[in-house]
Amino acid sequence: MSGLLPHPTSDHSSCKIFLPKELRSCSHVFIRDDKVKSPLQNAYLGPYKVESRTEKNFVLRINNRRSNISIDRLKPAFIENDIKSHEFTHYAQNTQSPNKENNKLPKTHYTIWAP
């Protein structure tokens, strides 16, 4: 009996969590929403602007308030640059339909008379 040693306890807190590389340098993030959701409800909220970051927490601007959020609940947001609207208006002015008769929609309702 003197040769028996206790079994070491398991360390559940050392599980590795996947963290995207982009999370270190992104300007906006999404926050995972952990509540029970109805079907087709978003799993993430945001995007929210990152004000500062530490190793484990981010300070985000949410509804004009600063909030500390754990890095485990965050996902980087990839936001495209704003596209200038004048590019689309210029394109729309140059395109014209060649024939107005081709622009008519097909008839979707037909009346069928029984003999």
mmCIF file of N, CA and C in Angstrom:
data_model
loop_
_atom_site.group_PDB
_atom_site.id
_atom_site.type_symbol
_atom_site.label_atom_id
_atom_site.label_comp_id
_atom_site.label_asym_id
_atom_site.label_seq_id
_atom_site.Cartn_x
_atom_site.Cartn_y
_atom_site.Cartn_z
ATOM 1 N N MET A 1 0.808 -1.193 0.000
ATOM 2 C CA MET A 1 0.000 0.000 0.000
ATOM 3 C C MET A 1 0.852 1.258 0.000
ATOM 4 N N SER A 2 2.051 1.156 0.535
ATOM 5 C CA SER A 2 2.880 2.359 0.596
ATOM 6 C C SER A 2 3.381 2.765 -0.790
ATOM 7 N N GLY A 3 3.332 1.865 -1.763
ATOM 8 C CA GLY A 3 3.809 2.183 -3.105
ATOM 9 C C GLY A 3 2.754 2.853 -3.985
ATOM 10 N N LEU A 4 1.527 2.969 -3.492
ATOM 11 C CA LEU A 4 0.471 3.593 -4.287
ATOM 12 C C LEU A 4 0.551 5.109 -4.189
ATOM 13 N N LEU A 5 0.458 5.742 -5.319
ATOM 14 C CA LEU A 5 0.471 7.208 -5.368
ATOM 15 C C LEU A 5 -0.873 7.704 -5.908
ATOM 16 N N PRO A 6 -1.294 8.877 -5.479
ATOM 17 C CA PRO A 6 -2.568 9.396 -5.995
ATOM 18 C C PRO A 6 -2.452 9.757 -7.482
ATOM 19 N N HIS A 7 -3.525 9.552 -8.183
ATOM 20 C CA HIS A 7 -3.581 9.878 -9.608
ATOM 21 C C HIS A 7 -3.699 11.402 -9.744
ATOM 22 N N PRO A 8 -2.893 12.019 -10.627
ATOM 23 C CA PRO A 8 -3.011 13.483 -10.779
ATOM 24 C C PRO A 8 -4.385 13.860 -11.339
ATOM 25 N N THR A 9 -4.908 14.950 -10.843
ATOM 26 C CA THR A 9 -6.222 15.405 -11.302
ATOM 27 C C THR A 9 -6.120 15.956 -12.718
ATOM 28 N N SER A 10 -7.216 15.918 -13.418
ATOM 29 C CA SER A 10 -7.211 16.441 -14.790
ATOM 30 C C SER A 10 -7.300 17.963 -14.761
ATOM 31 N N ASP A 11 -6.697 18.566 -15.746
ATOM 32 C CA ASP A 11 -6.674 20.024 -15.843
ATOM 33 C C ASP A 11 -7.604 20.435 -16.976
ATOM 34 N N HIS A 12 -8.831 20.762 -16.640
ATOM 35 C CA HIS A 12 -9.828 21.108 -17.651
ATOM 36 C C HIS A 12 -9.652 22.518 -18.189
ATOM 37 N N SER A 13 -8.934 23.348 -17.506
ATOM 38 C CA SER A 13 -8.809 24.743 -17.939
ATOM 39 C C SER A 13 -7.716 24.951 -18.977
ATOM 40 N N SER A 14 -6.991 23.913 -19.338
ATOM 41 C CA SER A 14 -5.890 24.099 -20.278
ATOM 42 C C SER A 14 -6.258 23.744 -21.716
ATOM 43 N N CYS A 15 -7.562 23.649 -22.026
ATOM 44 C CA CYS A 15 -7.935 23.339 -23.400
ATOM 45 C C CYS A 15 -7.599 24.525 -24.300
ATOM 46 N N LYS A 16 -7.138 24.203 -25.493
ATOM 47 C CA LYS A 16 -6.731 25.251 -26.413
ATOM 48 C C LYS A 16 -7.931 25.712 -27.226
ATOM 49 N N ILE A 17 -8.085 27.000 -27.330
ATOM 50 C CA ILE A 17 -9.172 27.603 -28.092
ATOM 51 C C ILE A 17 -8.585 28.180 -29.364
ATOM 52 N N PHE A 18 -9.257 27.945 -30.479
ATOM 53 C CA PHE A 18 -8.784 28.483 -31.750
ATOM 54 C C PHE A 18 -8.971 29.996 -31.763
ATOM 55 N N LEU A 19 -7.878 30.714 -32.014
ATOM 56 C CA LEU A 19 -7.917 32.166 -32.148
ATOM 57 C C LEU A 19 -7.361 32.541 -33.512
ATOM 58 N N PRO A 20 -8.150 33.179 -34.358
ATOM 59 C CA PRO A 20 -7.652 33.577 -35.674
ATOM 60 C C PRO A 20 -6.512 34.582 -35.559
ATOM 61 N N LYS A 21 -5.573 34.516 -36.482
ATOM 62 C CA LYS A 21 -4.442 35.442 -36.478
ATOM 63 C C LYS A 21 -4.901 36.878 -36.683
ATOM 64 N N GLU A 22 -5.981 37.060 -37.447
ATOM 65 C CA GLU A 22 -6.470 38.397 -37.758
ATOM 66 C C GLU A 22 -7.021 39.115 -36.530
ATOM 67 N N LEU A 23 -7.295 38.375 -35.454
ATOM 68 C CA LEU A 23 -7.863 38.978 -34.252
ATOM 69 C C LEU A 23 -6.882 39.940 -33.587
ATOM 70 N N ARG A 24 -5.597 39.761 -33.819
ATOM 71 C CA ARG A 24 -4.584 40.629 -33.202
ATOM 72 C C ARG A 24 -4.524 42.013 -33.837
ATOM 73 N N SER A 25 -4.951 42.116 -35.102
ATOM 74 C CA SER A 25 -4.783 43.396 -35.799
ATOM 75 C C SER A 25 -6.072 43.954 -36.394
ATOM 76 N N CYS A 26 -7.211 43.315 -36.171
ATOM 77 C CA CYS A 26 -8.447 43.782 -36.806
ATOM 78 C C CYS A 26 -8.986 45.034 -36.110
ATOM 79 N N SER A 27 -9.728 45.835 -36.858
ATOM 80 C CA SER A 27 -10.280 47.070 -36.305
ATOM 81 C C SER A 27 -11.690 46.872 -35.755
ATOM 82 N N HIS A 28 -12.408 45.847 -36.239
ATOM 83 C CA HIS A 28 -13.762 45.553 -35.788
ATOM 84 C C HIS A 28 -13.891 44.052 -35.518
ATOM 85 N N VAL A 29 -14.765 43.689 -34.573
ATOM 86 C CA VAL A 29 -14.976 42.285 -34.225
ATOM 87 C C VAL A 29 -16.467 42.002 -34.042
ATOM 88 N N PHE A 30 -16.816 40.720 -34.131
ATOM 89 C CA PHE A 30 -18.149 40.235 -33.788
ATOM 90 C C PHE A 30 -18.067 39.583 -32.413
ATOM 91 N N ILE A 31 -19.160 39.643 -31.641
ATOM 92 C CA ILE A 31 -19.230 39.024 -30.314
ATOM 93 C C ILE A 31 -20.200 37.850 -30.386
ATOM 94 N N ARG A 32 -19.763 36.676 -29.917
ATOM 95 C CA ARG A 32 -20.637 35.505 -29.889
ATOM 96 C C ARG A 32 -21.725 35.708 -28.845
ATOM 97 N N ASP A 33 -22.958 35.445 -29.223
ATOM 98 C CA ASP A 33 -24.104 35.575 -28.330
ATOM 99 C C ASP A 33 -24.450 34.183 -27.818
ATOM 100 N N ASP A 34 -24.271 33.938 -26.509
ATOM 101 C CA ASP A 34 -24.397 32.597 -25.947
ATOM 102 C C ASP A 34 -25.795 32.242 -25.457
ATOM 103 N N LYS A 35 -26.777 33.100 -25.679
ATOM 104 C CA LYS A 35 -28.113 32.775 -25.188
ATOM 105 C C LYS A 35 -28.813 31.805 -26.132
ATOM 106 N N VAL A 36 -29.891 31.208 -25.654
ATOM 107 C CA VAL A 36 -30.677 30.296 -26.472
ATOM 108 C C VAL A 36 -31.379 31.124 -27.541
ATOM 109 N N LYS A 37 -31.227 30.685 -28.797
ATOM 110 C CA LYS A 37 -31.736 31.471 -29.907
ATOM 111 C C LYS A 37 -32.854 30.736 -30.632
ATOM 112 N N SER A 38 -33.722 31.511 -31.233
ATOM 113 C CA SER A 38 -34.751 30.932 -32.094
ATOM 114 C C SER A 38 -34.117 30.583 -33.436
ATOM 115 N N PRO A 39 -34.781 29.790 -34.259
ATOM 116 C CA PRO A 39 -34.204 29.424 -35.557
ATOM 117 C C PRO A 39 -33.904 30.654 -36.410
ATOM 118 N N LEU A 40 -32.829 30.570 -37.158
ATOM 119 C CA LEU A 40 -32.370 31.614 -38.076
ATOM 120 C C LEU A 40 -31.972 32.913 -37.388
ATOM 121 N N GLN A 41 -31.654 32.866 -36.111
ATOM 122 C CA GLN A 41 -31.169 34.049 -35.406
ATOM 123 C C GLN A 41 -29.650 34.038 -35.441
ATOM 124 N N ASN A 42 -29.037 35.215 -35.587
ATOM 125 C CA ASN A 42 -27.584 35.313 -35.694
ATOM 126 C C ASN A 42 -26.892 34.821 -34.430
ATOM 127 N N ALA A 43 -25.780 34.133 -34.609
ATOM 128 C CA ALA A 43 -24.992 33.657 -33.474
ATOM 129 C C ALA A 43 -24.031 34.732 -32.981
ATOM 130 N N TYR A 44 -23.782 35.744 -33.808
ATOM 131 C CA TYR A 44 -22.841 36.804 -33.453
ATOM 132 C C TYR A 44 -23.517 38.163 -33.532
ATOM 133 N N LEU A 45 -23.092 39.066 -32.659
ATOM 134 C CA LEU A 45 -23.573 40.443 -32.645
ATOM 135 C C LEU A 45 -22.467 41.350 -33.165
ATOM 136 N N GLY A 46 -22.839 42.434 -33.785
ATOM 137 C CA GLY A 46 -21.812 43.378 -34.220
ATOM 138 C C GLY A 46 -21.879 43.654 -35.688
ATOM 139 N N PRO A 47 -20.853 44.206 -36.244
ATOM 140 C CA PRO A 47 -19.485 44.373 -35.746
ATOM 141 C C PRO A 47 -19.342 45.582 -34.822
ATOM 142 N N TYR A 48 -18.376 45.497 -33.924
ATOM 143 C CA TYR A 48 -18.079 46.564 -32.979
ATOM 144 C C TYR A 48 -16.630 46.993 -33.136
ATOM 145 N N LYS A 49 -16.381 48.281 -32.901
ATOM 146 C CA LYS A 49 -15.041 48.846 -33.048
ATOM 147 C C LYS A 49 -14.168 48.477 -31.855
ATOM 148 N N VAL A 50 -12.933 48.069 -32.128
ATOM 149 C CA VAL A 50 -11.966 47.730 -31.083
ATOM 150 C C VAL A 50 -11.241 49.005 -30.673
ATOM 151 N N GLU A 51 -11.278 49.334 -29.377
ATOM 152 C CA GLU A 51 -10.567 50.514 -28.887
ATOM 153 C C GLU A 51 -9.185 50.154 -28.367
ATOM 154 N N SER A 52 -9.089 49.051 -27.638
ATOM 155 C CA SER A 52 -7.783 48.583 -27.166
ATOM 156 C C SER A 52 -7.888 47.089 -26.906
ATOM 157 N N ARG A 53 -6.724 46.453 -26.787
ATOM 158 C CA ARG A 53 -6.708 45.009 -26.565
ATOM 159 C C ARG A 53 -5.578 44.649 -25.614
ATOM 160 N N THR A 54 -5.822 43.599 -24.823
ATOM 161 C CA THR A 54 -4.788 43.006 -23.986
ATOM 162 C C THR A 54 -4.671 41.549 -24.418
ATOM 163 N N GLU A 55 -3.912 40.778 -23.670
ATOM 164 C CA GLU A 55 -3.720 39.378 -24.047
ATOM 165 C C GLU A 55 -5.019 38.582 -23.971
ATOM 166 N N LYS A 56 -5.879 38.880 -23.009
ATOM 167 C CA LYS A 56 -7.088 38.090 -22.792
ATOM 168 C C LYS A 56 -8.390 38.862 -23.012
ATOM 169 N N ASN A 57 -8.366 40.183 -23.006
ATOM 170 C CA ASN A 57 -9.584 40.989 -23.127
ATOM 171 C C ASN A 57 -9.449 42.057 -24.197
ATOM 172 N N PHE A 58 -10.582 42.416 -24.788
ATOM 173 C CA PHE A 58 -10.660 43.529 -25.723
ATOM 174 C C PHE A 58 -11.582 44.582 -25.123
ATOM 175 N N VAL A 59 -11.272 45.843 -25.361
ATOM 176 C CA VAL A 59 -12.167 46.930 -24.984
ATOM 177 C C VAL A 59 -12.855 47.373 -26.267
ATOM 178 N N LEU A 60 -14.192 47.237 -26.292
ATOM 179 C CA LEU A 60 -14.973 47.535 -27.486
ATOM 180 C C LEU A 60 -15.899 48.708 -27.233
ATOM 181 N N ARG A 61 -16.258 49.408 -28.308
ATOM 182 C CA ARG A 61 -17.233 50.491 -28.237
ATOM 183 C C ARG A 61 -18.590 49.909 -28.644
ATOM 184 N N ILE A 62 -19.479 49.714 -27.641
ATOM 185 C CA ILE A 62 -20.803 49.152 -27.875
ATOM 186 C C ILE A 62 -21.836 50.161 -27.391
ATOM 187 N N ASN A 63 -22.657 50.667 -28.304
ATOM 188 C CA ASN A 63 -23.689 51.666 -27.989
ATOM 189 C C ASN A 63 -23.104 52.862 -27.241
ATOM 190 N N ASN A 64 -21.998 53.379 -27.744
ATOM 191 C CA ASN A 64 -21.294 54.539 -27.175
ATOM 192 C C ASN A 64 -20.827 54.302 -25.742
ATOM 193 N N ARG A 65 -20.602 53.053 -25.367
ATOM 194 C CA ARG A 65 -20.039 52.715 -24.061
ATOM 195 C C ARG A 65 -18.881 51.769 -24.270
ATOM 196 N N ARG A 66 -17.903 51.835 -23.388
ATOM 197 C CA ARG A 66 -16.751 50.931 -23.450
ATOM 198 C C ARG A 66 -17.081 49.666 -22.674
ATOM 199 N N SER A 67 -16.814 48.507 -23.291
ATOM 200 C CA SER A 67 -17.100 47.222 -22.650
ATOM 201 C C SER A 67 -15.895 46.310 -22.777
ATOM 202 N N ASN A 68 -15.546 45.625 -21.689
ATOM 203 C CA ASN A 68 -14.480 44.625 -21.705
ATOM 204 C C ASN A 68 -15.089 43.280 -22.073
ATOM 205 N N ILE A 69 -14.565 42.665 -23.140
ATOM 206 C CA ILE A 69 -15.073 41.384 -23.620
ATOM 207 C C ILE A 69 -13.903 40.412 -23.711
ATOM 208 N N SER A 70 -14.128 39.171 -23.256
ATOM 209 C CA SER A 70 -13.099 38.139 -23.329
ATOM 210 C C SER A 70 -12.810 37.785 -24.778
ATOM 211 N N ILE A 71 -11.548 37.494 -25.059
ATOM 212 C CA ILE A 71 -11.118 37.171 -26.419
ATOM 213 C C ILE A 71 -11.734 35.862 -26.902
ATOM 214 N N ASP A 72 -12.193 35.005 -25.984
ATOM 215 C CA ASP A 72 -12.789 33.723 -26.350
ATOM 216 C C ASP A 72 -14.118 33.888 -27.083
ATOM 217 N N ARG A 73 -14.802 35.011 -26.892
ATOM 218 C CA ARG A 73 -16.112 35.247 -27.509
ATOM 219 C C ARG A 73 -16.031 36.063 -28.788
ATOM 220 N N LEU A 74 -14.832 36.399 -29.244
ATOM 221 C CA LEU A 74 -14.686 37.319 -30.375
ATOM 222 C C LEU A 74 -14.319 36.617 -31.666
ATOM 223 N N LYS A 75 -14.715 37.242 -32.756
ATOM 224 C CA LYS A 75 -14.413 36.768 -34.100
ATOM 225 C C LYS A 75 -14.104 38.011 -34.939
ATOM 226 N N PRO A 76 -13.024 38.010 -35.724
ATOM 227 C CA PRO A 76 -12.681 39.213 -36.492
ATOM 228 C C PRO A 76 -13.728 39.521 -37.557
ATOM 229 N N ALA A 77 -13.956 40.811 -37.766
ATOM 230 C CA ALA A 77 -14.878 41.264 -38.812
ATOM 231 C C ALA A 77 -14.052 41.838 -39.948
ATOM 232 N N PHE A 78 -14.321 41.387 -41.154
ATOM 233 C CA PHE A 78 -13.619 41.879 -42.333
ATOM 234 C C PHE A 78 -14.540 42.873 -43.025
ATOM 235 N N ILE A 79 -14.210 44.156 -42.923
ATOM 236 C CA ILE A 79 -15.052 45.216 -43.463
ATOM 237 C C ILE A 79 -14.389 45.785 -44.701
ATOM 238 N N GLU A 80 -15.143 45.823 -45.802
ATOM 239 C CA GLU A 80 -14.617 46.373 -47.043
ATOM 240 C C GLU A 80 -14.622 47.894 -46.971
ATOM 241 N N ASN A 81 -13.773 48.502 -47.781
ATOM 242 C CA ASN A 81 -13.775 49.956 -47.879
ATOM 243 C C ASN A 81 -15.080 50.408 -48.508
ATOM 244 N N ASP A 82 -15.520 51.612 -48.137
ATOM 245 C CA ASP A 82 -16.762 52.136 -48.695
ATOM 246 C C ASP A 82 -16.607 52.354 -50.191
ATOM 247 N N ILE A 83 -17.563 51.875 -50.948
ATOM 248 C CA ILE A 83 -17.553 52.063 -52.395
ATOM 249 C C ILE A 83 -18.291 53.357 -52.690
ATOM 250 N N LYS A 84 -17.691 54.189 -53.479
ATOM 251 C CA LYS A 84 -18.293 55.482 -53.779
ATOM 252 C C LYS A 84 -19.511 55.286 -54.669
ATOM 253 N N SER A 85 -20.590 55.952 -54.319
ATOM 254 C CA SER A 85 -21.845 55.754 -55.040
ATOM 255 C C SER A 85 -21.806 56.341 -56.442
ATOM 256 N N HIS A 86 -20.927 57.314 -56.706
ATOM 257 C CA HIS A 86 -20.918 57.922 -58.036
ATOM 258 C C HIS A 86 -20.439 56.941 -59.106
ATOM 259 N N GLU A 87 -19.714 55.907 -58.732
ATOM 260 C CA GLU A 87 -19.303 54.908 -59.708
ATOM 261 C C GLU A 87 -20.519 54.162 -60.249
ATOM 262 N N PHE A 88 -21.489 53.874 -59.378
ATOM 263 C CA PHE A 88 -22.681 53.168 -59.812
ATOM 264 C C PHE A 88 -23.615 54.071 -60.610
ATOM 265 N N THR A 89 -23.744 55.330 -60.226
ATOM 266 C CA THR A 89 -24.625 56.225 -60.969
ATOM 267 C C THR A 89 -24.069 56.478 -62.363
ATOM 268 N N HIS A 90 -22.759 56.569 -62.500
ATOM 269 C CA HIS A 90 -22.150 56.764 -63.812
ATOM 270 C C HIS A 90 -22.431 55.554 -64.698
ATOM 271 N N TYR A 91 -22.353 54.372 -64.168
ATOM 272 C CA TYR A 91 -22.619 53.160 -64.935
ATOM 273 C C TYR A 91 -24.094 53.085 -65.327
ATOM 274 N N ALA A 92 -24.986 53.452 -64.424
ATOM 275 C CA ALA A 92 -26.419 53.373 -64.699
ATOM 276 C C ALA A 92 -26.838 54.368 -65.772
ATOM 277 N N GLN A 93 -26.197 55.513 -65.858
ATOM 278 C CA GLN A 93 -26.553 56.502 -66.867
ATOM 279 C C GLN A 93 -26.118 56.054 -68.252
ATOM 280 N N ASN A 94 -25.063 55.280 -68.367
ATOM 281 C CA ASN A 94 -24.547 54.859 -69.661
ATOM 282 C C ASN A 94 -25.252 53.634 -70.220
ATOM 283 N N THR A 95 -25.976 52.908 -69.403
ATOM 284 C CA THR A 95 -26.651 51.707 -69.897
ATOM 285 C C THR A 95 -28.079 52.049 -70.269
ATOM 286 N N GLN A 96 -28.477 51.688 -71.483
ATOM 287 C CA GLN A 96 -29.843 51.906 -71.950
ATOM 288 C C GLN A 96 -30.319 50.624 -72.604
ATOM 289 N N SER A 97 -31.596 50.356 -72.470
ATOM 290 C CA SER A 97 -32.130 49.149 -73.095
ATOM 291 C C SER A 97 -32.326 49.408 -74.585
ATOM 292 N N PRO A 98 -31.903 48.492 -75.464
ATOM 293 C CA PRO A 98 -32.007 48.716 -76.900
ATOM 294 C C PRO A 98 -33.436 48.625 -77.420
ATOM 295 N N ASN A 99 -34.271 47.803 -76.820
ATOM 296 C CA ASN A 99 -35.617 47.613 -77.326
ATOM 297 C C ASN A 99 -36.576 47.527 -76.150
ATOM 298 N N LYS A 100 -37.582 48.400 -76.123
ATOM 299 C CA LYS A 100 -38.501 48.424 -74.989
ATOM 300 C C LYS A 100 -39.441 47.223 -74.983
ATOM 301 N N GLU A 101 -39.703 46.621 -76.145
ATOM 302 C CA GLU A 101 -40.604 45.474 -76.199
ATOM 303 C C GLU A 101 -40.009 44.260 -75.494
ATOM 304 N N ASN A 102 -38.697 44.134 -75.490
ATOM 305 C CA ASN A 102 -38.048 43.000 -74.825
ATOM 306 C C ASN A 102 -38.068 43.131 -73.309
ATOM 307 N N ASN A 103 -38.368 44.320 -72.793
ATOM 308 C CA ASN A 103 -38.351 44.548 -71.351
ATOM 309 C C ASN A 103 -39.652 44.140 -70.674
ATOM 310 N N LYS A 104 -40.686 43.756 -71.462
ATOM 311 C CA LYS A 104 -41.953 43.362 -70.862
ATOM 312 C C LYS A 104 -41.791 42.022 -70.148
ATOM 313 N N LEU A 105 -42.463 41.909 -69.019
ATOM 314 C CA LEU A 105 -42.427 40.667 -68.257
ATOM 315 C C LEU A 105 -43.374 39.655 -68.889
ATOM 316 N N PRO A 106 -43.062 38.374 -68.814
ATOM 317 C CA PRO A 106 -43.957 37.370 -69.379
ATOM 318 C C PRO A 106 -45.243 37.273 -68.566
ATOM 319 N N LYS A 107 -46.300 36.854 -69.235
ATOM 320 C CA LYS A 107 -47.589 36.707 -68.573
ATOM 321 C C LYS A 107 -47.516 35.514 -67.621
ATOM 322 N N THR A 108 -47.921 35.734 -66.361
ATOM 323 C CA THR A 108 -47.802 34.676 -65.360
ATOM 324 C C THR A 108 -49.132 34.028 -65.031
ATOM 325 N N HIS A 109 -50.251 34.613 -65.482
ATOM 326 C CA HIS A 109 -51.566 34.064 -65.154
ATOM 327 C C HIS A 109 -52.310 33.776 -66.448
ATOM 328 N N TYR A 110 -52.732 32.552 -66.626
ATOM 329 C CA TYR A 110 -53.455 32.152 -67.820
ATOM 330 C C TYR A 110 -54.839 31.666 -67.414
ATOM 331 N N THR A 111 -55.849 32.000 -68.212
ATOM 332 C CA THR A 111 -57.206 31.531 -67.970
ATOM 333 C C THR A 111 -57.478 30.364 -68.905
ATOM 334 N N ILE A 112 -57.882 29.238 -68.356
ATOM 335 C CA ILE A 112 -58.151 28.044 -69.149
ATOM 336 C C ILE A 112 -59.647 27.759 -69.071
ATOM 337 N N TRP A 113 -60.285 27.679 -70.243
ATOM 338 C CA TRP A 113 -61.717 27.407 -70.315
ATOM 339 C C TRP A 113 -61.927 25.935 -70.631
ATOM 340 N N ALA A 114 -62.785 25.303 -69.870
ATOM 341 C CA ALA A 114 -63.100 23.890 -70.115
ATOM 342 C C ALA A 114 -64.165 23.781 -71.197
ATOM 343 N N PRO A 115 -64.112 22.765 -72.116
ATOM 344 C CA PRO A 115 -65.123 22.633 -73.177
ATOM 345 C C PRO A 115 -66.442 22.086 -72.664
#
